[in-house]
Amino acid sequence: MKSFSFSCELPNGVHARPASHVEAVCNQFDSNITWQNQRTGMSGNAKSVLSLIGTDTLLGDECLITIDGMDEESALEQLKQFINNEFPHCDEPLAVSDEGEDESLAPLPRNFSNLKAAHIRGRSVSEGFGKGTLTAVGAVNFDGLADLPEPRALVEEQNELDSGIEAVIKSLNIFLASAQHTEGEVIKAHLSIARDKEFQQTLKDNLVEGRSCADAIIATAKHFGELMKNSSSAYMRERELDIRDVCYQLLQSIYGNERFGSQNTLTEPTVCLADDLTPSQFLELDKSLLKGLILSHGGSTSHTVILARSFAIPTIVGVEGTKLSAFLGSEVVVDGTLGLVVTDINEPVERYYTQEHKVREIVATRQAQFRDVAAQTADGKVLEVAANIAHSVEAKQAFANGAEAVGLFRTEMLYMDRTSAPDEDELYNIFCQACEAADGKSIIVRTIDIGGDKPVDYLNIPAENNPFLGYRAVRIYPEFIEMFKTQLRAILRASAHGNLKIMIPMISSLEEILWVKDILAEVRQELRKENLPFAEKVPLGIMLEVPSVAFIIDQCCEEIDFFSIGSNDLTQYLMAVDRDNAKVAASYNSLNPAFLRTLDHVVREVHRHGKWIGLCGELGAKGSVLPLLVGLGLDEISMSSPSIAATKERIAKLDSRECRQLLNKAMQCRTIQEVEHVLAQFRMTQTEAPMVSGDCISLDRDLRSKEEVIKTLADNLYLTGRCRYPNKLADDLWAREDVFSTGLGFGFAIPHTKSEHIEQSAISVCRLANPIQWGDEEAQFIIMLTLNKHAAGDQHMKIFSKLARKIMHADFREQLMTAQSCDQVEALLKQELELN
C-alpha cells in the first residue's frame, strides 16, 4: 500500500469538472485508490466522480490518497505528477466570470450612471437591449414532473436502464467530438457522471420491484443533489445542475423527448438566465419571446453566442447566477451594449430605454435604404462592402444585413476548442450551408490560420516566445499536410454549389505560393479521379499581411487571382509592434503615414496588373478612416455584418476624388497626429451645416430631468450627423456641469463643451413642456452649445458670453419662451448672435 498527502489548491474545491480529471487518471490503474479529506474525515473512491465530490474537499483541505494493488508503484508516480502539475489547473475558468465589478470594464456613460439604477455588470458579447421576465433556463426541475410512467417487470426496467445509460454515454461522446471548449468541458464532466460506477450503482439500487426507471432516476438525482446541497462550498452547491442535467438526459433517452421534452418553453417576453446554455438549448427557445440572454460562462466565439448574435439577441456573459437569483420572475432589462442587467425598472430607466429605442429605430429606418443596394460614392465609384464571418451560421444574417459578399470566412474557429480536427464531410456541409445563404454571392474562405497565437491542443504545436512571428498559418501546412488537403477538398467540393474563393494566410514569399498551388493541383486531380464534382476555376488569393509581399507584389500577381489586406497584422508587422503589449501598443496605429504609403503602393501595383484587392481587417469598419480607404481605390472592404448598412450610408456621402486628395495629403504628413488632424478637418467639411438649424431645435418636449435633456440633445446631434459618439459627447458636457451648474436663472440653462466628439459645432435648443431642476435653479429653456475642440478657438466663450448677456434681457427671453415654431427660434438666435 502506498500513500501521499497534499493540500487542495482549487479555489472552488473538488466539484464535477476537476473530479472528472482525477477519475480519468485513476481509472488507468487496476489498484484501489482512495481519496480522504482530512478535515471532514470523509473518504471516497477516487475512480468515481460522485464519490470524490462526496468528500466535500474545499480549498486548503489536507487530502490523503491511498493506493493498494499490483500497479501501485506506477500509479503513485503518475498520480503525484498529476496532483503537482495538472490538478491545480483543473478548475481554471471556462470563460470570463466576474466576482463583483471588474475594474477592466469601461465606465458607464453619465447619462445612465446618473440615474442610479440598480444594475449588475457583465461583459457584452451581443449588442442591443431587451426587456422581459427573468427566467432561469437550462436547469431541470424534477419536482415539477407529474404523471410518471407506470413500472413494468423488474427485468424489463433493468434492461431499459442499461440501454438508456449506454445511449446517453454515446450521445455525449458524439456531442463532445464537435463541442467548443466551454461546452466541451461541461460535456466531459457530464460524461464522467454518466460513466461513474457509484452513479450507476445508485441507479440500480434505486430500481427495485414496483419502481420504474423514472422513479429510480429521480431518486438518484435527488440523492446526489442533496449531497451537493449540503456541501460547505457555495460553488459546489451550484454544481447540482450537472447531476440534474445528466439524469434528465437519461429520462429523455429511455422515454423519449415527447414524454420528457424541453422544460425551457417561453410563454411571455423573457430574459433567460443560464449557468451555460448549449447551442441546441438556445435553438429550442422561441426567439420572438427571447428578449435577452445572461450567461455565467461563455465567450465571444462560443456557438451559443454566435447564434445569439445572428438572431440579434442582446447577450452578456460573466454574471454569476446567484447575483440574480433574487430577481427571478421579475422584469429586467439586458443591455448588451453597456454590458449590464437593470434589476429595478423605474420610470427614469423606462424613459432612458424608450429614448434608446427611438434612436435605434430612426437609424435602422435610415440605414435600411442602403442595406440592399450596392455601395457607391456620391460620384458613382463602386466599393463592395462584404462581411467577415467565423461560421456558416453567421452567413444568413450577414446577407440579411446587406453584405454583398463574404470577404473573410475565418475557418480556424471550426478547428479550435474541440478534441480533433473536423473531417471533410463536416467541413463540406458547413461550406455548403454558407453557399446556400449566399445565393450566388462570393465567399472568400481563408484556410486555417492556426498555430502561434491560436493554439489547438490536438496538434501539439509547442508554445513560442513570439507566436506572431512563429509557426502558424501556411507555415504549419507541410507538417499537417493531410489536414490542409482535407480542407482544400471540402472547399473545392462545396464550390460546385456556390461561388467560393480560396485565400491563404501569412504568405511571405513566392515559394509558399508556388507550393500551395502544387498542393491545390494535387487535390484537384484526386477529386477528378474520384469523380467528385467541383468548380474548375476557383480563384486563389492570399492575405496581404506580411510586409515582404508588398515588395514582390508584381511577381505575386503573376501567380494568384486576388489579394485581401489584413490590416491588423500588416500594421503589426510593418511597425514591429506587438499589439497586445501595453508598453508599445501606442505605436500600433494604422494612421501611420508609412502604413498608408504601403497600402497605396500595393493597391496601385495590384490594379496595374489587372487584379482584385480588398481589405478584411478591423480598419474597414472604422467610419473615421473610411474616406482614406475610399481614396485608396480598393475593390472591397469587409467587416462584421452589423456595421455594413452604416458603412454603405457613409460611402454614399463621400466623393471618391475628394477622398483621393485626402489620402495624398495624409501620406505627406510626418506624424500620426498630423494625419488625425487632417482627417478631423475633412470630417468637418463633410458635415458642414450652420451652427443654428431647425433640425437641432425642438419645442415643448416632455423631458423630465437634466439627464434626459442632455441625452436627447446629444442623441439628436448623432442623428443629424454632427457627432459619432453621443455618450462620449454627453460625458464631456457632464464634466463641465461637474465644475458648476450651467443654470443661469430665469428658467434658462446653457450646457456647453469643447469636445473632440462633436464634428460640426452646433447650438441645440430645447424648450420643455414643464420646468426641471438644473442645479440649484429650475430650467425650462435649454440652449446647448457644443463646439469642435480643434476648431473652436475662443469662439466657445464668445458665444456663451453673448448668450448669457442676451438672456439677461426680458424681451429676448419672452420671445424664445413664446415662439410658435422652430423656425422662429432659429431666426431669432441667428439674428441676436449674428450667426447668419
PDB file of N, CA and C in Angstrom, residues 2 17 49 78 95 150 157 197 260 301-302 358 364 407 434 538 561 566 586 616 649 655 720 726 760 794 804:
ATOM      1  N   LYS A   2       0.539   2.197  -0.865  1.00  0.00           N
ATOM      2  CA  LYS A   2       1.274   3.458  -0.967  1.00  0.00           C
ATOM      3  C   LYS A   2       0.323   4.612  -0.665  1.00  0.00           C
ATOM      4  N   ARG A  17     -16.131  19.000 -12.484  1.00  0.00           N
ATOM      5  CA  ARG A  17     -15.128  19.113 -13.549  1.00  0.00           C
ATOM      6  C   ARG A  17     -13.742  18.604 -13.104  1.00  0.00           C
ATOM      7  N   VAL A  49     -16.394   9.970  -9.859  1.00  0.00           N
ATOM      8  CA  VAL A  49     -16.583  11.417  -9.766  1.00  0.00           C
ATOM      9  C   VAL A  49     -17.463  11.768  -8.578  1.00  0.00           C
ATOM     10  N   GLN A  78       2.510   8.425 -11.161  1.00  0.00           N
ATOM     11  CA  GLN A  78       1.721   9.232 -12.089  1.00  0.00           C
ATOM     12  C   GLN A  78       0.746  10.149 -11.356  1.00  0.00           C
ATOM     13  N   ALA A  95     -14.707  30.486 -18.885  1.00  0.00           N
ATOM     14  CA  ALA A  95     -14.822  31.764 -19.577  1.00  0.00           C
ATOM     15  C   ALA A  95     -14.795  32.850 -18.524  1.00  0.00           C
ATOM     16  N   GLU A 150     -45.752   4.126 -15.508  1.00  0.00           N
ATOM     17  CA  GLU A 150     -46.011   3.012 -14.595  1.00  0.00           C
ATOM     18  C   GLU A 150     -44.868   2.003 -14.678  1.00  0.00           C
ATOM     19  N   GLU A 157     -37.343  -3.260 -16.728  1.00  0.00           N
ATOM     20  CA  GLU A 157     -36.868  -1.953 -16.277  1.00  0.00           C
ATOM     21  C   GLU A 157     -35.340  -1.923 -16.227  1.00  0.00           C
ATOM     22  N   LYS A 197     -19.178   4.741 -11.650  1.00  0.00           N
ATOM     23  CA  LYS A 197     -19.633   3.459 -11.086  1.00  0.00           C
ATOM     24  C   LYS A 197     -20.611   3.667  -9.946  1.00  0.00           C
ATOM     25  N   PHE A 260     -40.635  13.453 -22.021  1.00  0.00           N
ATOM     26  CA  PHE A 260     -39.819  14.365 -21.211  1.00  0.00           C
ATOM     27  C   PHE A 260     -39.157  15.381 -22.135  1.00  0.00           C
ATOM     28  N   THR A 301     -16.726  33.690 -28.932  1.00  0.00           N
ATOM     29  CA  THR A 301     -16.701  32.802 -30.093  1.00  0.00           C
ATOM     30  C   THR A 301     -17.428  31.478 -29.833  1.00  0.00           C
ATOM     31  N   SER A 302     -18.112  31.341 -28.699  1.00  0.00           N
ATOM     32  CA  SER A 302     -18.852  30.105 -28.450  1.00  0.00           C
ATOM     33  C   SER A 302     -20.019  30.024 -29.435  1.00  0.00           C
ATOM     34  N   LYS A 358     -35.966  54.703 -29.622  1.00  0.00           N
ATOM     35  CA  LYS A 358     -36.339  55.693 -30.635  1.00  0.00           C
ATOM     36  C   LYS A 358     -35.149  55.976 -31.559  1.00  0.00           C
ATOM     37  N   ALA A 364     -32.098  52.674 -37.892  1.00  0.00           N
ATOM     38  CA  ALA A 364     -32.397  51.465 -38.665  1.00  0.00           C
ATOM     39  C   ALA A 364     -33.223  51.797 -39.909  1.00  0.00           C
ATOM     40  N   GLY A 407     -16.234  38.550 -47.341  1.00  0.00           N
ATOM     41  CA  GLY A 407     -14.842  38.886 -47.668  1.00  0.00           C
ATOM     42  C   GLY A 407     -13.834  38.097 -46.880  1.00  0.00           C
ATOM     43  N   ALA A 434     -23.046  27.795 -46.042  1.00  0.00           N
ATOM     44  CA  ALA A 434     -22.702  29.202 -46.312  1.00  0.00           C
ATOM     45  C   ALA A 434     -23.066  29.561 -47.753  1.00  0.00           C
ATOM     46  N   VAL A 538     -11.782  27.909 -59.405  1.00  0.00           N
ATOM     47  CA  VAL A 538     -11.936  28.545 -58.094  1.00  0.00           C
ATOM     48  C   VAL A 538     -10.770  29.512 -57.913  1.00  0.00           C
ATOM     49  N   ASP A 561      -4.881  35.228 -58.081  1.00  0.00           N
ATOM     50  CA  ASP A 561      -6.011  35.964 -58.665  1.00  0.00           C
ATOM     51  C   ASP A 561      -6.418  37.204 -57.872  1.00  0.00           C
ATOM     52  N   GLY A 566      -4.860  42.235 -44.692  1.00  0.00           N
ATOM     53  CA  GLY A 566      -5.153  42.023 -43.274  1.00  0.00           C
ATOM     54  C   GLY A 566      -4.556  43.184 -42.496  1.00  0.00           C
ATOM     55  N   ALA A 586       0.948  51.913 -28.138  1.00  0.00           N
ATOM     56  CA  ALA A 586       0.720  53.252 -28.703  1.00  0.00           C
ATOM     57  C   ALA A 586       1.280  53.369 -30.117  1.00  0.00           C
ATOM     58  N   CYS A 616      -9.745  43.223 -45.306  1.00  0.00           N
ATOM     59  CA  CYS A 616     -10.647  42.483 -44.415  1.00  0.00           C
ATOM     60  C   CYS A 616     -10.319  42.675 -42.942  1.00  0.00           C
ATOM     61  N   GLU A 649     -24.029  53.685 -45.948  1.00  0.00           N
ATOM     62  CA  GLU A 649     -24.585  55.026 -45.831  1.00  0.00           C
ATOM     63  C   GLU A 649     -23.461  56.072 -45.867  1.00  0.00           C
ATOM     64  N   ASP A 655     -17.212  61.664 -51.808  1.00  0.00           N
ATOM     65  CA  ASP A 655     -16.789  61.831 -53.202  1.00  0.00           C
ATOM     66  C   ASP A 655     -15.409  61.197 -53.325  1.00  0.00           C
ATOM     67  N   THR A 720     -28.266  63.736 -36.573  1.00  0.00           N
ATOM     68  CA  THR A 720     -28.107  64.734 -37.637  1.00  0.00           C
ATOM     69  C   THR A 720     -26.696  64.731 -38.229  1.00  0.00           C
ATOM     70  N   PRO A 726     -22.404  59.873 -29.196  1.00  0.00           N
ATOM     71  CA  PRO A 726     -23.213  60.755 -28.348  1.00  0.00           C
ATOM     72  C   PRO A 726     -22.972  60.571 -26.852  1.00  0.00           C
ATOM     73  N   GLN A 760     -19.208  68.834 -36.005  1.00  0.00           N
ATOM     74  CA  GLN A 760     -19.680  70.098 -36.550  1.00  0.00           C
ATOM     75  C   GLN A 760     -20.305  70.892 -35.415  1.00  0.00           C
ATOM     76  N   ASP A 794     -11.460  80.587 -29.379  1.00  0.00           N
ATOM     77  CA  ASP A 794     -12.160  81.256 -28.284  1.00  0.00           C
ATOM     78  C   ASP A 794     -13.635  81.488 -28.621  1.00  0.00           C
ATOM     79  N   ALA A 804     -25.379  84.568 -22.634  1.00  0.00           N
ATOM     80  CA  ALA A 804     -25.654  84.896 -21.236  1.00  0.00           C
ATOM     81  C   ALA A 804     -26.143  86.338 -21.105  1.00  0.00           C
TER      82      ALA A 804
END
